[in-house]
Amino acid sequence: MGAVQSQRAGDSKGHEQPPSLSTFIPRCDVGQECYGCDLSRTDALTDQECVDIMLSQAVMRGDLQDMQRALAKGAQVNTIADITLNMGIRDRKRVKKVTPLMRACEYGHEEVVSRLLEVRADPLRQDTRQWIALCYALGAGELGAARRLISETNAVANEQKDIVMSLRHSVLEQCEEDVGEEVVAEVSKELGPGGFLWQQGGKNARANQNGRGKLHTEQDSKS
């Protein structure tokens, strides 16, 4: 109580002023990244949570310098730390298990994508919808980030393409909602024959063949 009282000061009329927000903020080695902490929380963020959140926020801003700073302080490259932890938000419907690589792809920060992959970010990690980082890039219409991701993860490129194809409907639906039909058409084109996401003999090829077969069956039934 004494510590709180010592933070108070009178105004020009002698009225007591309430303590500042900084009085209650849990101490965190990365400073500003933890300034949104919920005052009602009884469990202060750990240093690890702080640097992990710092990494995620830097990635979303496309700030390579702050990203490097977070990694140097021990942030986990595949962290799924919830960026709202320091705001006290508890939304059970929100998508969770989102990695920094997913966020970089969603925001189209290609250089950040490359740097995260250099430090062993996992492109096959899945969120609570089963989306991988490539889904995030395509769902946001960020084809540049998608190309960068595929080109730098050649060893698991086909596996990523198969996962995207199995989630194609939800990815394209998200893309249309976020950036519109024109971009959806571009993404769909890249998923088809000749596109950089096309995998001959993969799920997208089989789905394409099944679609043509269904069309022929419907046409035959009409003739």
XYZ file of C-alpha atoms in Angstrom:
223
model
C 0.000 0.000 0.000
C 2.844 2.349 0.869
C 4.359 1.858 -2.588
C 1.089 2.857 -4.221
C 0.711 5.875 -2.001
C 4.221 7.024 -2.814
C 3.252 7.124 -6.484
C 0.430 9.527 -5.844
C 0.759 13.256 -6.103
C -1.563 16.152 -5.438
C -2.794 18.381 -8.240
C -2.769 22.187 -8.124
C -5.807 22.136 -5.825
C -4.327 19.594 -3.471
C -6.510 16.719 -4.694
C -4.973 13.274 -4.586
C -4.233 11.763 -8.021
C -4.702 8.044 -8.808
C -1.584 5.910 -9.305
C -0.249 5.611 -12.843
C -0.679 2.460 -14.918
C 3.038 1.712 -14.633
C 2.588 1.157 -10.897
C 0.810 -2.124 -11.578
C 2.447 -3.383 -14.769
C 4.447 -6.583 -14.189
C 8.133 -6.055 -14.756
C 9.249 -7.415 -18.108
C 12.702 -7.375 -19.636
C 11.349 -6.249 -22.996
C 9.558 -3.203 -21.668
C 7.070 -1.716 -24.066
C 5.814 -5.047 -25.408
C 4.226 -5.832 -22.045
C 2.600 -2.479 -21.355
C -0.867 -3.741 -22.241
C -1.030 -6.249 -19.395
C -4.424 -6.777 -17.824
C -4.450 -5.333 -14.330
C -6.934 -7.972 -13.146
C -4.502 -10.807 -13.822
C -3.001 -12.382 -10.737
C -0.348 -14.192 -12.775
C 2.232 -11.799 -14.185
C 3.729 -12.669 -17.552
C 6.955 -14.600 -17.385
C 10.054 -13.327 -19.161
C 9.600 -16.117 -21.723
C 6.025 -15.048 -22.458
C 7.206 -11.459 -22.807
C 9.896 -12.209 -25.387
C 7.612 -14.597 -27.272
C 4.917 -11.933 -27.496
C 7.560 -9.394 -28.477
C 8.583 -11.685 -31.351
C 5.008 -12.127 -32.562
C 4.302 -8.402 -32.461
C 7.548 -7.544 -34.254
C 6.709 -10.084 -36.955
C 3.279 -8.545 -37.468
C 4.886 -5.118 -37.886
C 7.506 -6.507 -40.239
C 10.185 -5.152 -37.908
C 13.298 -7.250 -38.516
C 15.355 -5.384 -35.925
C 12.892 -6.005 -33.099
C 12.424 -9.564 -34.299
C 16.169 -10.157 -34.039
C 16.173 -8.542 -30.612
C 13.438 -10.893 -29.410
C 15.229 -13.945 -30.795
C 18.468 -12.831 -29.147
C 16.612 -12.602 -25.839
C 15.444 -16.197 -26.185
C 12.103 -15.988 -27.996
C 10.983 -19.332 -29.409
C 10.704 -19.208 -33.190
C 7.716 -21.576 -33.220
C 5.986 -20.030 -30.236
C 2.217 -20.143 -30.120
C 2.074 -17.506 -27.396
C -1.205 -15.653 -27.637
C -0.516 -11.996 -28.440
C -3.582 -11.052 -26.377
C -2.117 -12.556 -23.200
C -0.792 -9.145 -22.265
C -4.251 -7.628 -22.728
C -6.190 -10.130 -20.649
C -8.413 -11.208 -23.564
C -9.908 -14.671 -23.292
C -11.877 -15.433 -26.468
C -12.444 -19.153 -26.843
C -13.763 -18.778 -30.390
C -10.614 -17.078 -31.661
C -8.122 -19.147 -33.669
C -5.236 -20.284 -31.513
C -1.826 -21.937 -31.913
C -0.745 -19.255 -34.392
C 3.020 -19.152 -34.979
C 5.175 -16.158 -35.978
C 5.646 -17.699 -39.449
C 1.876 -17.795 -39.933
C 1.634 -14.141 -38.942
C 4.481 -13.130 -41.259
C 2.770 -14.889 -44.166
C -0.594 -13.330 -43.379
C 0.903 -9.831 -43.365
C 3.000 -10.470 -46.473
C 6.352 -9.714 -44.828
C 8.568 -11.728 -47.167
C 11.912 -10.831 -45.586
C 10.553 -11.807 -42.200
C 9.368 -15.125 -43.658
C 12.885 -15.805 -44.939
C 14.520 -14.898 -41.641
C 12.143 -17.081 -39.634
C 12.845 -20.020 -41.926
C 16.585 -19.432 -41.482
C 16.167 -19.926 -37.744
C 14.134 -23.108 -38.273
C 10.535 -21.953 -38.210
C 8.312 -24.945 -39.008
C 6.134 -24.430 -42.125
C 4.051 -27.505 -41.266
C 2.834 -26.329 -37.859
C -0.978 -26.126 -37.770
C -3.327 -23.832 -35.879
C -6.638 -24.869 -34.344
C -8.235 -24.840 -37.817
C -5.460 -27.090 -39.146
C -4.145 -24.186 -41.245
C -0.421 -23.981 -41.965
C 1.588 -20.856 -42.802
C 0.911 -21.255 -46.537
C -2.837 -21.132 -45.829
C -2.318 -17.821 -44.038
C -0.508 -16.327 -47.015
C -3.166 -17.466 -49.477
C -6.078 -16.582 -47.210
C -4.758 -13.015 -47.105
C -4.043 -12.956 -50.845
C -0.306 -12.601 -50.194
C 0.982 -14.554 -53.188
C 4.470 -13.078 -52.857
C 4.811 -14.467 -49.351
C 3.383 -17.797 -50.523
C 5.963 -18.029 -53.322
C 8.786 -17.126 -50.947
C 7.630 -19.774 -48.474
C 7.379 -22.539 -51.085
C 10.698 -21.658 -52.728
C 12.548 -21.776 -49.405
C 10.931 -24.973 -48.093
C 11.366 -27.187 -51.120
C 11.788 -30.367 -49.055
C 8.228 -30.120 -47.742
C 6.658 -28.097 -50.560
C 4.434 -30.918 -51.808
C 3.172 -31.668 -48.325
C 2.235 -28.020 -47.892
C 0.418 -28.003 -51.220
C -1.572 -31.085 -50.234
C -2.617 -29.505 -46.942
C -3.694 -26.308 -48.690
C -5.722 -28.302 -51.190
C -7.518 -30.184 -48.428
C -8.434 -26.804 -46.898
C -8.990 -25.027 -50.190
C -12.607 -24.052 -49.519
C -11.916 -22.312 -46.203
C -8.759 -20.646 -47.556
C -10.536 -19.195 -50.595
C -13.506 -18.183 -48.463
C -11.180 -16.258 -46.143
C -9.412 -14.682 -49.110
C -12.684 -13.484 -50.614
C -13.791 -12.043 -47.297
C -10.498 -10.230 -46.714
C -9.397 -9.044 -50.147
C -12.173 -9.727 -52.645
C -13.093 -11.855 -55.642
C -10.362 -10.567 -57.949
C -7.602 -11.805 -55.662
C -9.468 -15.075 -55.065
C -9.356 -15.650 -58.821
C -5.576 -15.143 -58.801
C -5.110 -17.568 -55.911
C -7.380 -20.145 -57.568
C -5.346 -19.851 -60.757
C -2.131 -20.639 -58.891
C -3.792 -23.704 -57.361
C -4.678 -24.989 -60.826
C -2.594 -26.527 -63.649
C 0.430 -24.377 -64.417
C 0.256 -22.500 -61.120
C 3.144 -22.529 -58.674
C 0.937 -24.351 -56.163
C -0.056 -27.072 -58.609
C 1.221 -30.518 -57.768
C 0.975 -33.068 -60.561
C -0.499 -36.237 -59.086
C -1.188 -34.514 -55.767
C -4.486 -33.701 -54.103
C -5.069 -30.663 -56.260
C -4.587 -32.679 -59.442
C -6.954 -35.400 -58.216
C -9.528 -32.830 -57.132
C -9.297 -31.187 -60.532
C -9.808 -34.539 -62.268
C -12.716 -35.415 -59.985
C -14.304 -32.083 -60.761
C -14.063 -32.719 -64.505
C -15.438 -36.235 -64.048
C -18.407 -34.923 -62.119
C -19.050 -32.346 -64.844
C -18.985 -35.030 -67.562
C -21.375 -37.218 -65.545
C -23.824 -34.346 -65.162
C -23.620 -33.565 -68.882
C -24.149 -37.224 -69.823
C -27.237 -37.445 -67.623
C -28.722 -34.445 -69.425
C -28.104 -35.808 -72.940
